[in-house]
Amino acid sequence: MDDLIAFLRARLDEDERVAQASDPGPWEVGPSFGGKDSRVYVQETDHPGIDTIGTCVIAGQVANKTRFRENAQHIALWNPARVLAEVEAKRHLLDAISTLKRSTSRVERVDQHGRPGAWNARPTGPDPRALLLPLLLLPYAGHPDYREEWRPAPAA
């Protein structure tokens, strides 16, 4: 379990570093010249009191050239502020998952003569961490450090 948690924390740190190094925006979608594609614009705020709009990405040159506007909207949606909010939410979720315990039931132990002994707790269900952590790792399945054994079993 510790290796899954360490892997996820490292990926969240990477996501955070990349987002913090990016221009915070706001990021917006607008038409480019001739209206054949869409561009993602980032409002630059390097100069106090002066708001300029700078072209950040020409979405039509990034991916499928028949979906310029959709690509631009996708890029703008996943702006650095959104990524940082996702990282924070996933860290809180990871902290909560890390504290979960398996469900247990109390069973009475008896000796070989059937006399009652101590009460013991026995696990009764699956470990919730083993169910939830692999799901949080799925977005990082393409990372070189991801291990296939972490992939959750397909839903029945």
mmCIF file of N, CA and C in Angstrom, residues 13-110:
data_model
loop_
_atom_site.group_PDB
_atom_site.id
_atom_site.type_symbol
_atom_site.label_atom_id
_atom_site.label_comp_id
_atom_site.label_asym_id
_atom_site.label_seq_id
_atom_site.Cartn_x
_atom_site.Cartn_y
_atom_site.Cartn_z
ATOM 1 N N ASP A 13 2.802 15.920 -6.731
ATOM 2 C CA ASP A 13 3.859 16.935 -6.630
ATOM 3 C C ASP A 13 4.286 17.416 -8.009
ATOM 4 N N GLU A 14 4.408 16.485 -8.966
ATOM 5 C CA GLU A 14 4.766 16.864 -10.339
ATOM 6 C C GLU A 14 3.689 17.750 -10.955
ATOM 7 N N ASP A 15 2.430 17.344 -10.819
ATOM 8 C CA ASP A 15 1.325 18.143 -11.362
ATOM 9 C C ASP A 15 1.350 19.545 -10.777
ATOM 10 N N GLU A 16 1.594 19.630 -9.468
ATOM 11 C CA GLU A 16 1.615 20.927 -8.798
ATOM 12 C C GLU A 16 2.766 21.795 -9.321
ATOM 13 N N ARG A 17 3.966 21.203 -9.471
ATOM 14 C CA ARG A 17 5.122 21.974 -9.962
ATOM 15 C C ARG A 17 4.864 22.535 -11.357
ATOM 16 N N VAL A 18 4.316 21.715 -12.230
ATOM 17 C CA VAL A 18 4.048 22.160 -13.602
ATOM 18 C C VAL A 18 3.002 23.284 -13.604
ATOM 19 N N ALA A 19 1.939 23.109 -12.831
ATOM 20 C CA ALA A 19 0.881 24.120 -12.793
ATOM 21 C C ALA A 19 1.391 25.428 -12.189
ATOM 22 N N GLN A 20 2.214 25.337 -11.150
ATOM 23 C CA GLN A 20 2.736 26.552 -10.523
ATOM 24 C C GLN A 20 3.726 27.278 -11.423
ATOM 25 N N ALA A 21 4.387 26.548 -12.297
ATOM 26 C CA ALA A 21 5.346 27.172 -13.213
ATOM 27 C C ALA A 21 4.648 27.824 -14.407
ATOM 28 N N SER A 22 3.384 27.521 -14.608
ATOM 29 C CA SER A 22 2.619 28.057 -15.739
ATOM 30 C C SER A 22 2.037 29.414 -15.388
ATOM 31 N N ASP A 23 1.639 30.134 -16.427
ATOM 32 C CA ASP A 23 0.965 31.412 -16.229
ATOM 33 C C ASP A 23 -0.391 31.140 -15.609
ATOM 34 N N PRO A 24 -0.736 31.813 -14.493
ATOM 35 C CA PRO A 24 -1.985 31.500 -13.812
ATOM 36 C C PRO A 24 -3.236 31.932 -14.562
ATOM 37 N N GLY A 25 -3.101 32.769 -15.542
ATOM 38 C CA GLY A 25 -4.269 33.149 -16.334
ATOM 39 C C GLY A 25 -5.027 34.312 -15.765
ATOM 40 N N PRO A 26 -6.275 34.482 -16.079
ATOM 41 C CA PRO A 26 -7.218 33.456 -16.553
ATOM 42 C C PRO A 26 -6.972 33.055 -18.011
ATOM 43 N N TRP A 27 -7.353 31.833 -18.316
ATOM 44 C CA TRP A 27 -7.228 31.280 -19.649
ATOM 45 C C TRP A 27 -8.594 31.334 -20.320
ATOM 46 N N GLU A 28 -8.617 31.766 -21.557
ATOM 47 C CA GLU A 28 -9.881 31.908 -22.280
ATOM 48 C C GLU A 28 -9.716 31.418 -23.711
ATOM 49 N N VAL A 29 -10.821 31.063 -24.331
ATOM 50 C CA VAL A 29 -10.834 30.616 -25.719
ATOM 51 C C VAL A 29 -11.363 31.746 -26.575
ATOM 52 N N GLY A 30 -10.698 31.978 -27.681
ATOM 53 C CA GLY A 30 -11.154 32.999 -28.623
ATOM 54 C C GLY A 30 -10.834 32.574 -30.042
ATOM 55 N N PRO A 31 -11.474 33.205 -31.038
ATOM 56 C CA PRO A 31 -11.224 32.829 -32.434
ATOM 57 C C PRO A 31 -9.869 33.343 -32.888
ATOM 58 N N SER A 32 -9.275 32.656 -33.828
ATOM 59 C CA SER A 32 -8.040 33.133 -34.429
ATOM 60 C C SER A 32 -8.383 33.826 -35.735
ATOM 61 N N PHE A 33 -7.391 34.267 -36.422
ATOM 62 C CA PHE A 33 -7.617 34.977 -37.678
ATOM 63 C C PHE A 33 -8.313 34.082 -38.685
ATOM 64 N N GLY A 34 -9.324 34.567 -39.310
ATOM 65 C CA GLY A 34 -10.066 33.812 -40.298
ATOM 66 C C GLY A 34 -11.094 32.872 -39.703
ATOM 67 N N GLY A 35 -11.118 32.708 -38.400
ATOM 68 C CA GLY A 35 -12.122 31.894 -37.738
ATOM 69 C C GLY A 35 -12.020 30.411 -38.009
ATOM 70 N N LYS A 36 -10.901 29.924 -38.575
ATOM 71 C CA LYS A 36 -10.782 28.504 -38.889
ATOM 72 C C LYS A 36 -10.385 27.655 -37.692
ATOM 73 N N ASP A 37 -9.823 28.277 -36.706
ATOM 74 C CA ASP A 37 -9.475 27.517 -35.513
ATOM 75 C C ASP A 37 -9.678 28.416 -34.303
ATOM 76 N N SER A 38 -9.407 27.906 -33.153
ATOM 77 C CA SER A 38 -9.539 28.675 -31.923
ATOM 78 C C SER A 38 -8.206 28.691 -31.217
ATOM 79 N N ARG A 39 -7.974 29.757 -30.491
ATOM 80 C CA ARG A 39 -6.745 29.880 -29.730
ATOM 81 C C ARG A 39 -7.081 29.991 -28.258
ATOM 82 N N VAL A 40 -6.158 29.560 -27.455
ATOM 83 C CA VAL A 40 -6.286 29.728 -26.020
ATOM 84 C C VAL A 40 -5.465 30.956 -25.655
ATOM 85 N N TYR A 41 -6.112 31.908 -25.002
ATOM 86 C CA TYR A 41 -5.448 33.136 -24.599
ATOM 87 C C TYR A 41 -5.249 33.127 -23.090
ATOM 88 N N VAL A 42 -4.118 33.663 -22.670
ATOM 89 C CA VAL A 42 -3.838 33.796 -21.258
ATOM 90 C C VAL A 42 -3.703 35.275 -20.961
ATOM 91 N N GLN A 43 -4.497 35.738 -20.015
ATOM 92 C CA GLN A 43 -4.393 37.136 -19.627
ATOM 93 C C GLN A 43 -3.122 37.299 -18.810
ATOM 94 N N GLU A 44 -2.217 38.094 -19.308
ATOM 95 C CA GLU A 44 -0.942 38.297 -18.635
ATOM 96 C C GLU A 44 -1.072 39.406 -17.601
ATOM 97 N N THR A 45 -0.523 39.176 -16.442
ATOM 98 C CA THR A 45 -0.622 40.165 -15.364
ATOM 99 C C THR A 45 0.752 40.496 -14.797
ATOM 100 N N ASP A 46 1.796 40.399 -15.636
ATOM 101 C CA ASP A 46 3.149 40.700 -15.168
ATOM 102 C C ASP A 46 3.333 42.179 -14.849
ATOM 103 N N HIS A 47 2.564 43.041 -15.499
ATOM 104 C CA HIS A 47 2.695 44.474 -15.302
ATOM 105 C C HIS A 47 1.475 44.979 -14.554
ATOM 106 N N PRO A 48 1.660 45.397 -13.282
ATOM 107 C CA PRO A 48 0.507 45.863 -12.496
ATOM 108 C C PRO A 48 -0.250 46.974 -13.208
ATOM 109 N N GLY A 49 -1.560 46.846 -13.247
ATOM 110 C CA GLY A 49 -2.408 47.853 -13.848
ATOM 111 C C GLY A 49 -2.556 47.742 -15.348
ATOM 112 N N ILE A 50 -1.791 46.849 -15.973
ATOM 113 C CA ILE A 50 -1.887 46.692 -17.427
ATOM 114 C C ILE A 50 -2.277 45.250 -17.705
ATOM 115 N N ASP A 51 -3.431 45.057 -18.319
ATOM 116 C CA ASP A 51 -3.879 43.721 -18.697
ATOM 117 C C ASP A 51 -3.693 43.565 -20.190
ATOM 118 N N THR A 52 -2.888 42.630 -20.584
ATOM 119 C CA THR A 52 -2.721 42.336 -22.000
ATOM 120 C C THR A 52 -3.152 40.902 -22.226
ATOM 121 N N ILE A 53 -3.532 40.621 -23.437
ATOM 122 C CA ILE A 53 -3.894 39.253 -23.798
ATOM 123 C C ILE A 53 -2.784 38.725 -24.690
ATOM 124 N N GLY A 54 -2.232 37.575 -24.327
ATOM 125 C CA GLY A 54 -1.190 36.967 -25.130
ATOM 126 C C GLY A 54 -1.630 35.603 -25.604
ATOM 127 N N THR A 55 -1.326 35.260 -26.840
ATOM 128 C CA THR A 55 -1.674 33.942 -27.348
ATOM 129 C C THR A 55 -0.772 32.918 -26.691
ATOM 130 N N CYS A 56 -1.374 31.903 -26.118
ATOM 131 C CA CYS A 56 -0.598 30.864 -25.443
ATOM 132 C C CYS A 56 -0.434 29.644 -26.334
ATOM 133 N N VAL A 57 -1.518 29.164 -26.896
ATOM 134 C CA VAL A 57 -1.501 27.922 -27.659
ATOM 135 C C VAL A 57 -2.437 28.070 -28.847
ATOM 136 N N ILE A 58 -2.003 27.590 -29.981
ATOM 137 C CA ILE A 58 -2.926 27.487 -31.111
ATOM 138 C C ILE A 58 -3.461 26.070 -31.063
ATOM 139 N N ALA A 59 -4.685 25.930 -30.586
ATOM 140 C CA ALA A 59 -5.236 24.600 -30.310
ATOM 141 C C ALA A 59 -5.294 23.722 -31.543
ATOM 142 N N GLY A 60 -5.553 24.300 -32.700
ATOM 143 C CA GLY A 60 -5.651 23.510 -33.921
ATOM 144 C C GLY A 60 -4.351 22.855 -34.312
ATOM 145 N N GLN A 61 -3.236 23.363 -33.808
ATOM 146 C CA GLN A 61 -1.943 22.767 -34.124
ATOM 147 C C GLN A 61 -1.517 21.748 -33.074
ATOM 148 N N VAL A 62 -2.302 21.619 -32.013
ATOM 149 C CA VAL A 62 -1.953 20.707 -30.931
ATOM 150 C C VAL A 62 -2.437 19.291 -31.209
ATOM 151 N N ALA A 63 -3.645 19.168 -31.696
ATOM 152 C CA ALA A 63 -4.232 17.839 -31.860
ATOM 153 C C ALA A 63 -5.090 17.810 -33.118
ATOM 154 N N ASN A 64 -6.074 16.973 -33.114
ATOM 155 C CA ASN A 64 -6.976 16.754 -34.238
ATOM 156 C C ASN A 64 -7.407 18.073 -34.868
ATOM 157 N N LYS A 65 -7.013 18.313 -36.101
ATOM 158 C CA LYS A 65 -7.251 19.604 -36.748
ATOM 159 C C LYS A 65 -8.699 19.843 -37.132
ATOM 160 N N THR A 66 -9.565 18.862 -36.944
ATOM 161 C CA THR A 66 -10.981 19.093 -37.239
ATOM 162 C C THR A 66 -11.743 19.559 -36.005
ATOM 163 N N ARG A 67 -11.083 19.601 -34.872
ATOM 164 C CA ARG A 67 -11.757 19.976 -33.616
ATOM 165 C C ARG A 67 -11.016 21.116 -32.929
ATOM 166 N N PHE A 68 -10.750 22.174 -33.689
ATOM 167 C CA PHE A 68 -9.979 23.285 -33.151
ATOM 168 C C PHE A 68 -10.601 23.856 -31.879
ATOM 169 N N ARG A 69 -11.871 24.205 -31.950
ATOM 170 C CA ARG A 69 -12.515 24.869 -30.817
ATOM 171 C C ARG A 69 -12.596 23.938 -29.603
ATOM 172 N N GLU A 70 -12.938 22.665 -29.825
ATOM 173 C CA GLU A 70 -13.025 21.710 -28.724
ATOM 174 C C GLU A 70 -11.666 21.549 -28.047
ATOM 175 N N ASN A 71 -10.585 21.495 -28.848
ATOM 176 C CA ASN A 71 -9.246 21.377 -28.282
ATOM 177 C C ASN A 71 -8.901 22.613 -27.457
ATOM 178 N N ALA A 72 -9.241 23.777 -27.970
ATOM 179 C CA ALA A 72 -8.967 25.021 -27.249
ATOM 180 C C ALA A 72 -9.750 25.063 -25.940
ATOM 181 N N GLN A 73 -11.004 24.642 -25.979
ATOM 182 C CA GLN A 73 -11.813 24.638 -24.755
ATOM 183 C C GLN A 73 -11.232 23.676 -23.721
ATOM 184 N N HIS A 74 -10.758 22.535 -24.187
ATOM 185 C CA HIS A 74 -10.155 21.562 -23.273
ATOM 186 C C HIS A 74 -8.905 22.137 -22.610
ATOM 187 N N ILE A 75 -8.057 22.762 -23.391
ATOM 188 C CA ILE A 75 -6.820 23.339 -22.857
ATOM 189 C C ILE A 75 -7.150 24.435 -21.837
ATOM 190 N N ALA A 76 -8.097 25.290 -22.175
ATOM 191 C CA ALA A 76 -8.470 26.377 -21.266
ATOM 192 C C ALA A 76 -9.094 25.835 -19.983
ATOM 193 N N LEU A 77 -9.887 24.768 -20.101
ATOM 194 C CA LEU A 77 -10.528 24.180 -18.925
ATOM 195 C C LEU A 77 -9.503 23.644 -17.931
ATOM 196 N N TRP A 78 -8.427 23.034 -18.432
ATOM 197 C CA TRP A 78 -7.402 22.461 -17.563
ATOM 198 C C TRP A 78 -6.286 23.470 -17.317
ATOM 199 N N ASN A 79 -6.673 24.674 -16.952
ATOM 200 C CA ASN A 79 -5.725 25.733 -16.661
ATOM 201 C C ASN A 79 -5.016 25.447 -15.333
ATOM 202 N N PRO A 80 -3.918 26.169 -15.040
ATOM 203 C CA PRO A 80 -3.159 25.886 -13.814
ATOM 204 C C PRO A 80 -3.983 25.965 -12.534
ATOM 205 N N ALA A 81 -4.903 26.912 -12.422
ATOM 206 C CA ALA A 81 -5.712 27.012 -11.201
ATOM 207 C C ALA A 81 -6.558 25.756 -11.010
ATOM 208 N N ARG A 82 -7.105 25.223 -12.079
ATOM 209 C CA ARG A 82 -7.915 24.006 -11.998
ATOM 210 C C ARG A 82 -7.048 22.817 -11.582
ATOM 211 N N VAL A 83 -5.863 22.718 -12.160
ATOM 212 C CA VAL A 83 -4.963 21.619 -11.827
ATOM 213 C C VAL A 83 -4.564 21.696 -10.358
ATOM 214 N N LEU A 84 -4.254 22.897 -9.868
ATOM 215 C CA LEU A 84 -3.882 23.046 -8.460
ATOM 216 C C LEU A 84 -5.034 22.672 -7.537
ATOM 217 N N ALA A 85 -6.258 23.014 -7.913
ATOM 218 C CA ALA A 85 -7.422 22.626 -7.114
ATOM 219 C C ALA A 85 -7.597 21.109 -7.124
ATOM 220 N N GLU A 86 -7.372 20.472 -8.270
ATOM 221 C CA GLU A 86 -7.456 19.012 -8.365
ATOM 222 C C GLU A 86 -6.394 18.353 -7.474
ATOM 223 N N VAL A 87 -5.178 18.888 -7.508
ATOM 224 C CA VAL A 87 -4.094 18.343 -6.689
ATOM 225 C C VAL A 87 -4.458 18.439 -5.213
ATOM 226 N N GLU A 88 -4.950 19.592 -4.784
ATOM 227 C CA GLU A 88 -5.317 19.766 -3.378
ATOM 228 C C GLU A 88 -6.431 18.798 -2.973
ATOM 229 N N ALA A 89 -7.444 18.670 -3.815
ATOM 230 C CA ALA A 89 -8.554 17.762 -3.500
ATOM 231 C C ALA A 89 -8.064 16.310 -3.413
ATOM 232 N N LYS A 90 -7.208 15.909 -4.338
ATOM 233 C CA LYS A 90 -6.699 14.533 -4.325
ATOM 234 C C LYS A 90 -5.804 14.278 -3.116
ATOM 235 N N ARG A 91 -5.059 15.284 -2.700
ATOM 236 C CA ARG A 91 -4.233 15.111 -1.492
ATOM 237 C C ARG A 91 -5.123 14.896 -0.263
ATOM 238 N N HIS A 92 -6.198 15.658 -0.151
ATOM 239 C CA HIS A 92 -7.119 15.469 0.975
ATOM 240 C C HIS A 92 -7.758 14.084 0.915
ATOM 241 N N LEU A 93 -8.151 13.676 -0.274
ATOM 242 C CA LEU A 93 -8.739 12.346 -0.445
ATOM 243 C C LEU A 93 -7.725 11.259 -0.092
ATOM 244 N N LEU A 94 -6.496 11.428 -0.527
ATOM 245 C CA LEU A 94 -5.445 10.461 -0.211
ATOM 246 C C LEU A 94 -5.202 10.389 1.293
ATOM 247 N N ASP A 95 -5.197 11.532 1.962
ATOM 248 C CA ASP A 95 -5.036 11.534 3.427
ATOM 249 C C ASP A 95 -6.181 10.769 4.099
ATOM 250 N N ALA A 96 -7.402 10.993 3.614
ATOM 251 C CA ALA A 96 -8.559 10.292 4.187
ATOM 252 C C ALA A 96 -8.472 8.793 3.923
ATOM 253 N N ILE A 97 -8.103 8.416 2.722
ATOM 254 C CA ILE A 97 -7.991 6.992 2.377
ATOM 255 C C ILE A 97 -6.910 6.326 3.221
ATOM 256 N N SER A 98 -5.828 7.042 3.458
ATOM 257 C CA SER A 98 -4.715 6.474 4.231
ATOM 258 C C SER A 98 -5.124 6.091 5.648
ATOM 259 N N THR A 99 -6.152 6.725 6.185
ATOM 260 C CA THR A 99 -6.580 6.442 7.558
ATOM 261 C C THR A 99 -7.646 5.352 7.636
ATOM 262 N N LEU A 100 -8.166 4.905 6.495
ATOM 263 C CA LEU A 100 -9.225 3.898 6.511
ATOM 264 C C LEU A 100 -8.692 2.554 6.997
ATOM 265 N N LYS A 101 -9.548 1.825 7.633
ATOM 266 C CA LYS A 101 -9.233 0.475 8.111
ATOM 267 C C LYS A 101 -10.249 -0.493 7.515
ATOM 268 N N ARG A 102 -9.877 -1.743 7.486
ATOM 269 C CA ARG A 102 -10.815 -2.772 7.035
ATOM 270 C C ARG A 102 -11.924 -2.909 8.059
ATOM 271 N N SER A 103 -13.098 -3.264 7.580
ATOM 272 C CA SER A 103 -14.205 -3.560 8.489
ATOM 273 C C SER A 103 -13.846 -4.803 9.305
ATOM 274 N N THR A 104 -14.250 -4.791 10.548
ATOM 275 C CA THR A 104 -13.964 -5.945 11.393
ATOM 276 C C THR A 104 -15.224 -6.366 12.139
ATOM 277 N N SER A 105 -15.214 -7.587 12.548
ATOM 278 C CA SER A 105 -16.275 -8.061 13.436
ATOM 279 C C SER A 105 -15.580 -8.691 14.638
ATOM 280 N N ARG A 106 -16.250 -8.633 15.765
ATOM 281 C CA ARG A 106 -15.682 -9.238 16.970
ATOM 282 C C ARG A 106 -16.134 -10.693 17.039
ATOM 283 N N VAL A 107 -15.176 -11.537 17.231
ATOM 284 C CA VAL A 107 -15.488 -12.959 17.374
ATOM 285 C C VAL A 107 -14.894 -13.454 18.688
ATOM 286 N N GLU A 108 -15.616 -14.349 19.326
ATOM 287 C CA GLU A 108 -15.126 -14.903 20.582
ATOM 288 C C GLU A 108 -14.258 -16.108 20.273
ATOM 289 N N ARG A 109 -13.086 -16.113 20.851
ATOM 290 C CA ARG A 109 -12.179 -17.232 20.669
ATOM 291 C C ARG A 109 -12.488 -18.275 21.730
ATOM 292 N N VAL A 110 -12.476 -19.517 21.348
ATOM 293 C CA VAL A 110 -12.699 -20.605 22.316
ATOM 294 C C VAL A 110 -11.502 -21.544 22.259
#
